[in-house]
Amino acid sequence: MAQRSGRGGGSGERGGFRPTVLEGVLERITYANEETGYTVAKIDNGRGGGGELTTVVGALLGAQPGESLRLEGRWGSHPQYGRQFMVDNYTTVLPATVQGVRRYLGSGLVKGIGPRLAEHIVDHFGVDALDVIEQTPERLIEVPKLGPKRTKLIADAWEEQKAIKEVMVFLQGIGVTTSLAVRIYKKYGDSSISIVRNEPYRLATDVWGIGFKTADTIAQAVGIPHDSPERVMAGIQFTLSESTDDGHCYLPEERLIAEAVKILQVDSALVIECLARLVAEEGVVSEKVVGPDGEETTAVYLVPFQRAEEALAGQLRGLLNASADRMPAFADVDWDVALDWLSRRTGADLAEEQRNAVKLALSRKVAVLTGGPGCGKSFTVASIITLAAAKKHKIVLAAPTGRAAKRLTELTGHEASTVHRLLELKPGGDASYDRDNPLDCDLLVVDEASMLDLLLANKLAKAVPPGAHLLLVGDVDQLPSVGAGQVLRDLLDERSPLPRVRLTHVFRQAQESGVVTNAHRINTGTPPRFEGMSDFFLFPSEETEATAELTVDVVANRIPRTFGLDPRRDIQVLAPMHRGPAGAGNLNVLLQQALTPSREGVAERRFGGRIFRVGDKVTQIRNNYDKGANGVFNGTLGVIAGIDSVEQSVAVRTDEDEDIAYDFAELDELVHAYAVTVHRSQGSEYPAVVVPVTTSAWMMLQRNLLYTAITRAKRLVVLVGSRRALAQAVRNAGAGRRFTALAQRLADF
C-alpha cells in the first residue's frame, strides 16, 4: 500500500527550525472533530516505558487506530494535559515487523479481519502477510479455516480501503473529513477524483453531508473562479435548499437574491443574471403567488417542491370531488340509528363536535380533524373506524413515526404502519404505491398529520384510490413538520375547500390532568399552574450550566426514585435547541455518562466527537432510502444492540422493531437521543417528558414549541430552569408563517 500523507495544520518548519520526527503506532483516538479534523490521539512509539503512550495533537485527518505513522511536528506542553507532540503533517507507513503486522491487521482497520484471524494470517505468512493481501490475495485461502468467501471479502475490503485512501490524499489538503471522503468514493467509485476536480458542485446535491459550502471550498481549491456562473447558480440553489431546511417551500425573489448575495459575496447583478438563466434552464421555477402577508409576490421554488405543491392540491381536490365512492352506505345512512348503535357498542356517548367529525369522515371523501389534548380526537377516530369496520370496509391506518403508528394500533385495535412503510418507499425515494398502483383501501386514516411535510404528503395523496375516504388527524397548534411545508395548517386555511372539524371541548377526565390543563393554558398564552399538580412540576434554576446538571439528576435519579420509571425507556428530555450547555447535544453527553457509562467488556466505537456504546439510545438524522425494508427516516429512534469491530458495523434496533446495520463510516447518520430537540419529538409520545427551559435558548422560546413538548407526555411533565424563560415562551406566539402556496392552490383548483 502506498504511503498516505496528511497535514496537521502547520507548515512543517517554523522559524527556520527543522521539524522533529516521531514514529509509532496509533493506538487510540481520544477526541476527533469531524468538521476540522483536529484530533487528540495516543501513539505507542516504544519510548514511554511501562506501557505509557505518547499524546499527539493536530489534524490527523484519515488516520486510523492500528496504523503505523511517521509524524512531523514539535514537542509542546499543555497546562492541564502535560507534554504532547503537536503534529504538522504525517504519513502512514506499513509495519515492518511480525508484531507490527499482527497489531495492524488485528486493529479492525481491514473489514473482516479481527484479532484472532489476524493471528492466523500472520502465523502463516509472517512479515509478508500484508504483501500477500495486496498482491496475491487468493493465497489467503492457505490459512486454516479461511474459505474462498471470506478471502474475497478481505481482498475487496483491502482494495476499497486503498481506493478511499487515494481519494483521501487528494481531499486532505482541502479539509474534507474521512467520513465524507468515504461517501464520495461510495457514490462515484473510480470517478471520484475526476468529478471532485471537474464538477465539484455536484457533490452538494449528490452526496449527503456535503453542502454548498464544502463543495465551494473544494471548487476554489481546484481553481473554479469566484464569479463563475456555475458557482453562482449552485449558490442560488443552495440558498433555496437551505430555506427548505427552515420549512419554506419557496423564497420571494427579492429575499432569495439578497440571501444569495450574502452567501456568495458577489454583485447582485450577477445573481439576477444567473437566476434568470436557472429559470430558463428549468433549474428552478418562478411564478406569482400570494404570500403570507396576503400580497402577491414572485416565488422561486426548487423544482420538486413546486411540482409537489401543484400535485398535492390537484390530488386532494380530485379525491374530494371524485364521482366514485367506496363507502356508499354512509351517503344516506340514518345517523341517529348509526350513532345510537355506536354508543351501545362503545359504552360512551359522543359530544356534538365528535358526532359531526364522525359524519364528516364517513360521508365526505377528504376530511381533516384537529384539536388539542383531552378533546377526544382519539375516541373520535376509534369511533369512525368502528363504524367503517361494521360495514366490512377495508381500513388502512398510518402515522409518520413508528411510535405514533404503535399508539394508533393500540387505540383502534387495527394494525397501523408508518407512512413510509405503507407506501413501500424504494431506494431513491420513489413509492411502490402511487397513482398507477394505488393502495387497496376504502378508508385511510393518517394520525399526527402535523408532521407531514409537503413531499411526503404528496406521495401519500397519490396512493389513495379514487372513491376512497382520506381522514387526516392532527393538532394544528403543534410545531409544523421538520421538512418543508405546513401541510396541516394549509389544509385548515380559510381558503381551503376541504371539510374540517376542530374539537374544542376538554372532557372532565382530561381536566384532572395537569399535563392537559397546562397544555391548553399555554396554548392560550396563560402561564401554567404547578400548585396542587401531581403530574406537572417545575424545578427552578436560573443558571444554564446548573440547569443542565439538574436535568440529568431529574432524569437519572429523581423521577426513577419517585415514579418508578426507567430513565432510558420511559423518560425523554426535550430541549428547545441543540447547542448550548442545556442543549440536546451537551445533555446527551451528560446523560450518556450517567446512564450508559463506559464499562469493561461493553463494546463502544468513537466517531468524531461522539462515542457510541451498546445500550445507547440513538436517532437517525437523515432520510436514507437504502437502509432497512423501506428506508430509515429522519427522527427514527432506536437502541444500539451490538458493535462488531471486525465487520466494522453497528446494529441498531429501531422503535419499529427493525434491525438496521450501519458501517462505521455511516455513523454520522446517528446521534444520541437521551435528549432530542422538541422538533425531533413530533409524533412521539413518552410516559415522562423533561424540558430544560433557559434564557440561553431565548430565540427558540415560542409558545407552540413549549406546547408541543408538553403534549408529548402521557403521564408526567417536569420543567427545569428559569421562570423568566418559561414566561417568555408562553408570551411568544411564535415566528411568522412559512412560505407555502398550498392553500392558494387548493382554492384555485
XYZ file of C-alpha atoms in Angstrom:
749
model
C 0.000 0.000 0.000
C 1.270 3.448 -0.840
C 2.143 5.861 1.895
C -0.528 8.389 2.759
C 0.306 11.889 3.809
C -1.754 14.342 5.803
C -1.455 17.910 7.006
C -1.750 18.626 10.686
C -2.418 22.332 10.424
C 1.152 23.653 10.244
C 3.797 24.485 7.673
C 6.232 21.711 8.592
C 9.004 24.150 9.579
C 8.693 27.080 11.952
C 11.149 29.875 12.470
C 13.737 28.133 10.302
C 13.964 25.042 12.523
C 13.610 21.578 11.071
C 10.621 19.669 12.458
C 11.010 16.767 14.870
C 10.073 13.320 13.546
C 8.112 10.848 15.698
C 7.226 7.327 14.584
C 4.785 4.935 16.238
C 1.523 3.037 16.070
C -1.742 4.934 16.520
C -3.274 3.128 19.497
C -6.454 5.111 20.039
C -8.184 8.384 19.217
C -9.213 10.280 22.338
C -11.041 13.094 20.569
C -11.727 13.997 16.955
C -13.631 16.900 15.430
C -15.187 15.698 12.186
C -15.555 19.257 10.890
C -11.967 20.461 11.362
C -10.104 17.153 11.567
C -8.462 18.260 14.838
C -7.556 15.102 16.732
C -6.141 14.114 20.107
C -4.626 10.640 19.963
C -2.317 8.215 21.739
C 0.784 6.858 19.974
C 2.913 3.906 21.023
C 6.385 4.930 19.950
C 8.144 2.387 22.137
C 9.732 5.094 24.291
C 7.193 5.594 27.059
C 8.273 2.659 29.168
C 5.868 0.814 31.437
C 3.265 0.746 28.678
C 2.838 4.541 28.659
C 1.623 6.161 25.466
C 2.532 9.497 23.905
C -0.166 12.140 23.357
C -0.227 13.719 19.894
C -2.494 16.554 18.729
C -3.250 18.019 15.305
C -5.379 17.441 12.208
C -4.736 13.704 11.829
C -7.374 13.548 9.118
C -7.961 9.960 7.985
C -5.558 8.268 10.403
C -6.994 5.085 11.929
C -6.069 3.119 15.071
C -3.626 0.353 14.242
C -1.791 2.304 11.548
C 1.920 2.995 11.762
C 2.529 6.738 11.415
C 5.522 8.940 10.699
C 4.703 12.288 12.299
C 6.436 15.621 11.779
C 5.947 18.421 14.278
C 7.270 19.704 17.579
C 7.041 18.979 21.267
C 4.982 21.224 23.498
C 3.292 21.285 26.870
C -0.363 21.744 27.782
C -1.095 23.348 31.187
C -3.672 20.641 32.009
C -2.605 17.612 29.989
C 1.189 17.981 30.097
C 3.749 17.039 27.443
C 2.380 16.367 23.959
C 3.529 16.233 20.353
C 1.958 18.811 18.021
C 1.606 17.379 14.522
C 2.264 19.482 11.415
C 1.938 16.604 8.927
C 2.127 12.844 8.811
C 2.455 9.821 6.544
C 1.274 6.270 7.095
C 3.827 3.504 6.707
C 3.281 -0.213 6.645
C 4.648 -2.039 9.695
C 7.888 -3.932 9.115
C 7.856 -6.455 11.990
C 5.699 -9.507 12.651
C 4.410 -7.895 15.831
C 3.574 -4.692 13.958
C 1.787 -6.553 11.152
C -0.201 -8.568 13.702
C -1.258 -5.423 15.532
C -2.084 -3.615 12.269
C -4.304 -6.386 10.915
C -5.921 -7.071 14.282
C -6.880 -3.451 14.887
C -10.129 -3.703 12.912
C -8.698 -1.436 10.228
C -9.394 -4.002 7.497
C -13.049 -5.011 7.403
C -13.447 -8.728 8.018
C -10.204 -9.212 9.962
C -10.305 -9.252 13.744
C -7.538 -10.055 16.264
C -7.987 -13.849 16.078
C -7.969 -14.031 12.280
C -5.028 -11.634 12.201
C -3.101 -14.087 14.396
C -3.805 -16.939 11.942
C -2.809 -14.890 8.880
C 0.419 -13.599 10.425
C 1.289 -17.030 11.845
C 1.036 -18.401 8.309
C 2.655 -15.635 6.245
C 4.781 -13.812 8.821
C 6.020 -10.347 7.896
C 4.898 -10.934 4.265
C 1.197 -11.029 5.259
C 0.440 -7.511 4.013
C 2.205 -8.128 0.696
C 0.131 -11.283 0.219
C -3.153 -9.412 0.813
C -2.009 -6.625 -1.515
C -0.563 -8.635 -4.417
C -1.828 -12.236 -4.229
C -4.946 -12.218 -2.034
C -6.065 -15.573 -3.439
C -3.291 -17.119 -1.301
C -5.264 -16.244 1.850
C -7.153 -19.498 1.302
C -3.980 -21.235 2.520
C -4.799 -20.005 6.039
C -6.671 -22.706 8.008
C -10.425 -22.057 8.408
C -10.338 -19.219 5.866
C -12.576 -20.123 2.914
C -12.994 -18.544 -0.540
C -15.947 -16.326 0.505
C -14.107 -14.716 3.433
C -10.939 -14.438 1.337
C -12.806 -12.450 -1.317
C -14.399 -10.185 1.293
C -10.992 -9.364 2.776
C -9.467 -8.708 -0.661
C -12.381 -6.442 -1.641
C -12.175 -4.547 1.662
C -8.432 -4.039 1.175
C -8.932 -2.707 -2.368
C -11.715 -0.371 -1.288
C -9.586 0.913 1.570
C -6.725 1.610 -0.846
C -9.047 3.451 -3.238
C -10.537 5.507 -0.437
C -7.061 6.435 0.769
C -6.144 7.640 -2.716
C -9.209 9.886 -2.625
C -8.199 10.976 0.879
C -4.753 12.024 -0.329
C -6.434 14.293 -2.861
C -9.037 15.667 -0.425
C -6.996 16.111 2.745
C -5.375 19.303 1.571
C -8.778 20.989 1.354
C -10.084 19.757 4.690
C -12.602 17.077 3.689
C -13.198 14.666 6.559
C -12.630 10.928 6.379
C -16.331 10.076 6.540
C -17.162 12.411 3.646
C -14.285 11.010 1.584
C -15.759 7.535 2.105
C -19.169 8.811 0.959
C -17.627 10.436 -2.139
C -15.901 7.190 -3.031
C -19.042 5.097 -2.477
C -21.015 7.484 -4.694
C -18.578 7.876 -7.574
C -16.108 4.979 -7.227
C -13.120 5.278 -9.553
C -14.531 8.539 -10.972
C -14.282 10.273 -7.578
C -11.178 12.346 -8.205
C -12.271 13.342 -11.718
C -15.704 14.526 -10.527
C -14.308 16.337 -7.494
C -11.788 18.139 -9.705
C -14.089 18.967 -12.650
C -17.651 19.090 -11.242
C -17.282 19.879 -7.527
C -20.736 21.421 -7.149
C -22.293 18.040 -7.964
C -21.181 16.947 -4.515
C -23.637 19.302 -2.832
C -26.625 17.570 -4.428
C -25.274 14.017 -4.806
C -23.501 13.329 -1.502
C -25.265 13.582 1.841
C -23.210 15.578 4.330
C -21.644 17.821 1.691
C -23.436 21.124 1.340
C -22.662 24.055 -0.890
C -20.050 25.497 1.485
C -17.896 22.361 1.448
C -18.351 21.969 -2.310
C -17.432 25.641 -2.711
C -14.224 25.164 -0.718
C -13.328 22.244 -2.955
C -14.202 24.213 -6.096
C -11.935 27.089 -5.100
C -9.132 24.641 -4.341
C -9.379 23.154 -7.845
C -9.398 26.594 -9.473
C -13.038 27.457 -10.249
C -13.357 31.288 -10.265
C -15.252 33.104 -7.513
C -17.596 34.734 -10.050
C -18.103 31.643 -12.197
C -21.750 31.310 -13.349
C -21.552 27.650 -12.335
C -20.695 28.720 -8.788
C -23.395 31.389 -8.614
C -26.129 29.083 -9.932
C -25.103 26.400 -7.452
C -25.186 29.060 -4.714
C -28.735 30.121 -5.654
C -29.921 26.519 -5.499
C -28.117 26.089 -2.181
C -29.891 29.165 -0.798
C -33.260 27.670 -1.761
C -32.252 24.311 -0.305
C -31.289 25.991 2.982
C -34.704 27.645 3.073
C -36.437 24.269 2.734
C -34.484 23.158 5.813
C -36.199 26.074 7.574
C -39.577 24.795 6.377
C -40.136 27.097 3.370
C -41.357 25.708 0.057
C -40.210 28.802 -1.842
C -38.480 32.138 -1.278
C -39.716 35.508 -2.541
C -37.407 36.544 -5.376
C -36.072 39.672 -3.619
C -35.244 37.718 -0.456
C -33.596 34.945 -2.465
C -31.356 37.418 -4.302
C -30.380 39.202 -1.079
C -29.536 35.948 0.735
C -27.599 34.561 -2.242
C -25.524 37.759 -2.489
C -24.658 37.448 1.212
C -23.622 33.794 0.843
C -21.753 34.153 -2.443
C -20.184 37.581 -1.837
C -20.738 38.611 -5.460
C -22.561 41.507 -7.127
C -26.371 41.325 -7.143
C -26.434 41.875 -10.910
C -24.565 38.588 -11.394
C -27.020 36.754 -9.096
C -30.000 38.215 -11.018
C -28.421 37.170 -14.325
C -27.708 33.629 -13.113
C -31.185 33.305 -11.582
C -32.727 34.174 -14.958
C -30.517 31.522 -16.565
C -31.608 28.942 -13.966
C -35.267 29.713 -14.639
C -34.721 29.447 -18.418
C -32.914 26.104 -17.985
C -35.689 24.896 -15.603
C -33.256 24.502 -12.737
C -35.741 26.454 -10.600
C -39.363 27.594 -11.051
C -40.508 31.214 -10.791
C -44.199 32.151 -10.521
C -46.594 34.626 -8.915
C -48.227 33.568 -5.640
C -49.950 35.230 -2.694
C -47.520 35.459 0.234
C -48.259 35.035 3.976
C -48.997 38.788 4.179
C -51.726 38.500 1.542
C -49.693 40.392 -1.086
C -48.721 38.967 -4.473
C -45.050 38.082 -4.764
C -42.707 36.370 -7.228
C -41.926 32.986 -5.678
C -38.846 30.968 -6.638
C -39.011 27.220 -5.997
C -36.696 24.290 -6.325
C -38.444 22.178 -8.958
C -39.514 19.220 -6.742
C -41.277 21.494 -4.248
C -43.264 23.449 -6.851
C -44.341 20.232 -8.551
C -45.286 18.667 -5.205
C -47.456 21.655 -4.219
C -49.304 21.583 -7.508
C -49.712 17.821 -7.474
C -50.890 17.643 -3.839
C -53.515 20.345 -4.335
C -54.774 18.686 -7.517
C -54.860 15.224 -5.964
C -56.792 16.359 -2.869
C -59.354 18.255 -4.942
C -59.661 15.229 -7.227
C -60.236 12.869 -4.289
C -62.752 15.241 -2.702
C -64.816 15.581 -5.887
C -64.494 12.016 -7.208
C -67.738 10.588 -8.571
C -66.927 7.097 -7.297
C -67.469 6.278 -3.620
C -66.007 3.184 -1.988
C -68.186 3.739 1.117
C -71.598 4.484 -0.435
C -73.617 3.153 2.518
C -72.736 6.249 4.549
C -74.088 8.670 1.930
C -77.703 8.170 3.084
C -77.317 6.418 6.438
C -79.699 7.209 9.314
C -77.125 8.827 11.600
C -79.303 8.715 14.696
C -79.566 4.945 14.360
C -75.864 4.544 13.495
C -74.635 6.690 16.389
C -77.029 5.032 18.827
C -75.605 1.644 17.801
C -72.079 3.050 18.228
C -72.917 4.319 21.721
C -74.137 0.884 22.802
C -71.048 -0.720 21.235
C -68.511 1.569 22.918
C -70.381 2.302 26.131
C -69.927 6.064 25.698
C -71.751 8.928 24.023
C -70.067 11.253 21.552
C -70.145 15.010 22.084
C -71.743 17.105 19.340
C -68.357 18.057 17.826
C -67.332 14.403 17.763
C -70.600 13.353 16.129
C -70.017 15.936 13.388
C -66.476 14.620 12.845
C -67.725 11.025 12.526
C -70.375 12.043 9.971
C -67.867 14.121 8.003
C -65.175 11.424 7.784
C -67.613 8.752 6.625
C -69.697 10.856 4.219
C -67.026 13.110 2.637
C -64.070 11.670 0.737
C -61.476 14.013 2.288
C -61.755 15.378 5.816
C -59.461 16.972 8.409
C -59.855 16.507 12.181
C -57.909 18.697 14.596
C -57.959 19.541 18.291
C -55.799 19.707 21.391
C -55.148 17.133 24.125
C -58.133 15.877 26.114
C -60.635 16.893 23.422
C -61.404 13.352 22.309
C -59.565 13.074 18.965
C -58.510 9.504 19.730
C -62.001 8.333 20.740
C -63.465 10.043 17.678
C -61.017 8.249 15.381
C -61.758 4.920 17.084
C -65.495 5.564 16.596
C -65.045 6.280 12.884
C -63.074 3.054 12.462
C -65.656 1.035 14.435
C -68.475 2.187 12.127
C -66.433 1.604 8.966
C -65.435 -1.880 10.163
C -69.079 -2.714 10.901
C -69.756 -2.203 7.186
C -66.807 -4.501 6.303
C -64.832 -1.724 4.670
C -61.090 -2.024 4.089
C -59.402 0.270 6.598
C -55.747 1.330 6.437
C -54.099 3.277 9.275
C -50.806 5.169 9.156
C -48.725 7.731 11.024
C -45.432 9.484 10.232
C -43.385 7.778 13.001
C -43.075 4.286 14.420
C -44.151 5.394 17.890
C -47.231 7.178 16.557
C -48.158 4.111 14.484
C -47.870 1.862 17.551
C -50.080 4.216 19.523
C -52.680 4.217 16.733
C -52.654 0.399 16.725
C -53.216 0.286 20.494
C -56.002 2.867 20.256
C -58.016 1.219 17.471
C -57.150 -2.465 17.633
C -56.296 -2.276 13.905
C -52.725 -2.615 12.683
C -51.131 0.736 11.758
C -47.830 1.357 9.982
C -45.595 4.284 9.256
C -46.387 6.224 6.088
C -43.007 5.237 4.656
C -43.624 1.534 5.236
C -47.207 1.810 3.963
C -46.045 3.322 0.668
C -43.090 0.895 0.454
C -40.589 3.550 -0.454
C -37.730 2.273 -2.601
C -34.076 3.378 -2.817
C -34.144 6.907 -4.231
C -37.441 7.700 -2.508
C -39.956 6.526 -5.124
C -43.043 4.816 -3.695
C -44.281 1.366 -4.699
C -47.835 2.694 -4.302
C -48.843 5.714 -6.383
C -51.491 6.917 -8.837
C -50.824 3.959 -11.161
C -50.700 1.436 -8.320
C -52.932 2.777 -5.533
C -53.441 1.298 -2.083
C -56.287 -1.186 -1.650
C -58.414 0.634 0.909
C -61.814 2.204 1.416
C -60.756 4.409 4.355
C -57.264 5.732 5.007
C -56.686 7.372 8.386
C -53.430 9.281 8.943
C -52.672 10.353 12.520
C -50.202 13.069 13.636
C -50.738 14.849 10.316
C -48.987 17.992 11.606
C -45.770 16.052 10.936
C -46.473 15.521 7.244
C -44.145 17.603 5.122
C -45.010 18.594 1.567
C -43.067 15.867 -0.257
C -44.344 13.007 1.920
C -47.922 14.289 1.874
C -47.789 14.391 -1.931
C -46.581 10.785 -2.131
C -49.333 9.734 0.276
C -52.152 11.528 -1.583
C -51.091 9.964 -4.885
C -51.520 6.491 -3.386
C -55.165 6.986 -2.318
C -57.502 5.250 -4.791
C -60.359 7.276 -6.331
C -63.522 6.941 -4.259
C -61.684 6.082 -1.040
C -62.048 8.294 2.028
C -58.990 10.066 3.450
C -59.052 11.318 7.052
C -56.138 13.445 8.252
C -55.898 13.828 12.049
C -53.552 16.119 13.967
C -53.070 19.033 16.318
C -52.586 22.151 14.203
C -51.236 24.115 17.195
C -48.148 21.920 17.394
C -44.939 22.733 15.585
C -45.127 22.222 11.826
C -43.196 19.427 10.109
C -39.411 19.190 10.204
C -39.417 19.092 6.405
C -40.660 21.852 4.114
C -44.282 22.901 4.241
C -47.061 23.334 6.799
C -49.475 20.893 5.244
C -51.998 20.507 8.068
C -52.178 24.265 8.650
C -52.660 24.909 4.912
C -55.421 22.281 4.674
C -57.232 24.082 7.511
C -56.672 27.540 5.990
C -59.867 29.521 5.362
C -59.117 29.421 1.620
C -59.033 25.605 1.581
C -62.237 23.863 0.429
C -61.538 20.708 2.455
C -64.166 19.728 5.065
C -62.853 20.003 8.613
C -63.832 19.734 12.306
C -61.958 21.276 15.225
C -62.620 19.669 18.613
C -62.523 22.254 21.405
C -64.351 20.706 24.387
C -61.962 19.349 27.049
C -63.550 16.347 28.764
C -63.869 16.179 32.543
C -61.426 13.278 32.984
C -58.813 15.181 30.982
C -59.389 18.340 33.051
C -57.992 16.452 36.049
C -54.641 16.077 34.280
C -52.077 18.807 34.873
C -50.491 17.942 31.537
C -53.739 18.551 29.619
C -54.784 21.573 31.689
C -51.432 23.323 31.293
C -51.183 22.467 27.601
C -54.394 24.400 26.978
C -53.302 27.242 29.280
C -50.022 27.613 27.406
C -51.790 27.415 24.033
C -53.887 30.446 25.005
C -50.886 32.390 26.328
C -51.654 31.724 30.020
C -48.815 30.617 32.353
C -49.003 27.006 33.570
C -50.056 26.147 37.115
C -47.914 23.981 39.386
C -49.670 24.131 42.742
C -51.655 21.012 43.508
C -50.454 19.221 40.368
C -49.302 15.608 40.746
C -48.054 15.254 37.175
C -46.661 18.691 36.266
C -43.641 20.183 38.062
C -41.096 22.992 37.829
C -37.568 22.687 39.235
C -36.316 26.306 39.251
C -32.742 27.000 38.154
C -31.570 30.334 36.746
C -28.028 29.374 35.619
C -27.807 27.431 32.356
C -24.989 25.091 33.462
C -26.803 24.350 36.723
C -29.977 23.650 34.735
C -28.120 21.035 32.683
C -26.822 19.309 35.830
C -30.260 19.410 37.463
C -31.875 17.979 34.314
C -29.534 14.979 34.451
C -30.297 14.458 38.152
C -34.050 14.625 37.490
C -33.776 12.014 34.718
C -31.250 9.664 36.302
C -32.372 9.825 39.939
C -35.410 11.845 40.972
C -38.083 10.595 38.550
C -36.993 6.916 38.762
C -36.948 7.134 42.563
C -40.348 8.848 42.887
C -42.345 7.376 39.981
C -40.521 4.101 39.279
C -39.899 4.987 35.622
C -36.934 3.664 33.652
C -34.650 6.613 32.737
C -33.795 5.304 29.275
C -37.049 3.646 28.205
C -39.682 5.880 29.849
C -38.151 9.361 30.182
C -37.353 11.700 27.300
C -35.555 15.026 27.562
C -36.885 17.556 25.037
C -34.659 20.607 24.582
C -35.652 23.805 22.734
C -32.345 23.782 20.845
C -29.348 21.564 20.117
C -26.495 23.858 21.119
C -25.504 25.320 24.456
C -24.872 23.884 27.942
C -28.546 22.886 28.311
C -28.989 21.994 24.632
C -29.644 18.472 23.390
C -26.016 17.986 22.294
C -24.394 18.612 25.662
C -27.215 16.944 27.601
C -26.649 13.783 25.574
C -23.012 13.725 26.694
C -24.005 14.199 30.351
C -26.886 11.725 30.211
C -24.761 9.091 28.492
C -22.182 9.427 31.264
C -24.949 8.969 33.849
C -26.976 6.220 32.158
C -24.614 4.308 29.835
C -21.074 4.861 31.121
C -18.051 3.073 29.718
C -17.872 -0.425 31.185
C -15.339 -3.203 30.943
C -16.381 -5.719 28.317
C -19.090 -3.500 26.750
C -18.242 -2.580 23.154
C -18.036 1.039 22.060
C -16.999 2.972 18.948
C -15.776 6.549 18.694
C -16.912 8.629 15.737
C -15.753 12.214 15.651
C -16.583 13.766 18.999
C -19.133 11.061 19.933
C -18.768 7.633 21.497
C -21.380 5.016 20.668
C -21.941 2.227 23.199
C -24.118 -0.862 23.335
C -27.348 0.230 25.027
C -27.179 3.822 23.764
C -30.417 5.489 22.734
C -29.928 6.945 19.223
C -31.871 8.637 16.437
C -31.461 8.837 12.664
C -30.826 12.366 11.327
C -31.422 11.919 7.589
C -33.739 10.049 5.259
C -31.843 7.015 3.966
C -33.934 5.069 1.473
C -31.254 2.401 1.057
C -31.477 1.039 4.599
C -33.938 -1.432 6.049
C -37.002 -2.866 4.353
C -38.375 0.524 3.256
C -35.738 3.034 4.309
C -34.836 4.611 7.634
C -36.041 8.132 8.154
C -35.117 11.323 9.903
C -36.306 11.033 13.503
C -36.404 7.222 13.722
C -35.413 6.199 17.256
C -33.534 3.080 18.278
C -31.126 1.428 20.692
C -27.636 0.177 19.830
C -27.847 -3.600 20.137
C -24.320 -4.518 19.063
C -20.962 -3.248 17.797
C -18.817 -5.503 15.592
C -15.250 -4.239 15.257
C -14.375 -6.994 12.752
C -17.226 -6.257 10.339
C -16.937 -2.555 11.278
C -20.651 -2.194 11.841
C -23.136 -1.076 14.480
C -26.511 -2.816 14.883
C -29.481 -0.636 15.854
C -32.886 -1.937 16.922
C -35.386 0.735 15.836
C -38.663 1.664 17.504
C -40.331 -0.135 14.595
C -38.649 -3.354 15.805
C -36.374 -3.490 12.763
C -32.660 -4.312 12.975
C -30.539 -1.896 10.932
C -26.784 -2.221 10.315
C -24.567 0.871 9.999
C -20.996 0.765 8.726
C -18.603 2.675 10.965
C -18.277 5.259 8.172
C -22.072 5.843 8.318
C -22.208 6.772 11.996
C -22.609 10.447 11.119
C -26.240 9.485 10.340
C -26.802 8.742 14.039
C -26.809 10.971 17.111
C -27.580 10.145 20.704
C -31.219 10.536 21.718
C -31.281 10.663 25.516
C -32.112 14.295 24.765
C -33.618 15.438 21.461
C -34.858 18.784 20.238
C -38.586 19.393 20.503
C -38.808 19.382 16.697
C -37.460 15.821 16.639
C -40.055 14.665 19.185
C -43.045 15.305 16.925
C -45.343 12.320 16.543
C -43.828 10.581 19.558
C -45.297 10.038 22.999
C -43.419 9.208 26.187
C -44.508 8.321 29.735
C -42.467 11.242 31.085
C -41.028 14.365 29.466
C -38.336 16.626 30.949
C -37.915 20.072 29.352
C -34.947 22.355 30.172
C -36.048 25.974 29.750
C -33.223 28.524 29.827
C -32.653 32.117 28.787
C -29.754 30.944 26.591
C -32.388 29.470 24.253
C -34.194 32.823 24.081
C -34.726 32.883 20.288
C -36.303 29.402 20.381
C -38.665 30.060 23.277
C -42.008 30.012 21.496
C -45.473 29.019 22.601
C -46.018 26.260 20.041
C -42.613 24.768 20.869
C -43.414 24.517 24.591
C -46.936 23.291 23.798
C -45.546 20.576 21.504
C -43.033 19.480 24.162
C -45.517 19.002 26.984
C -48.157 17.330 24.794
C -45.624 14.555 24.105
C -46.091 13.339 27.702
C -48.600 10.665 28.705
C -48.147 10.780 32.489
C -45.630 13.344 33.669
C -44.017 16.663 32.711
C -41.064 18.196 34.540
C -39.826 21.647 33.511
C -36.310 22.502 34.663
C -34.931 26.020 34.526
C -35.743 29.708 34.521
C -39.154 31.170 35.406
C -38.264 34.151 33.190
C -37.529 31.884 30.228
C -40.769 29.987 30.817
C -42.752 33.242 30.856
C -41.086 34.296 27.582
C -42.045 31.012 25.913
C -45.684 31.376 26.985
C -45.842 35.025 25.833
C -44.173 34.493 22.457
C -46.831 33.428 19.963
C -44.093 32.284 17.572
C -42.363 33.133 14.352
C -44.104 34.040 11.088
C -45.719 31.617 8.687
C -43.686 29.553 6.302
C -43.556 30.459 2.631
C -46.029 27.993 1.105
C -48.770 28.318 -1.511
C -50.670 25.072 -0.935
C -53.774 26.792 0.481
C -53.889 29.136 -2.512
C -53.508 26.230 -4.955
C -56.336 24.363 -3.224
C -58.571 27.437 -3.580
C -57.620 27.991 -7.229
C -58.414 24.487 -8.485
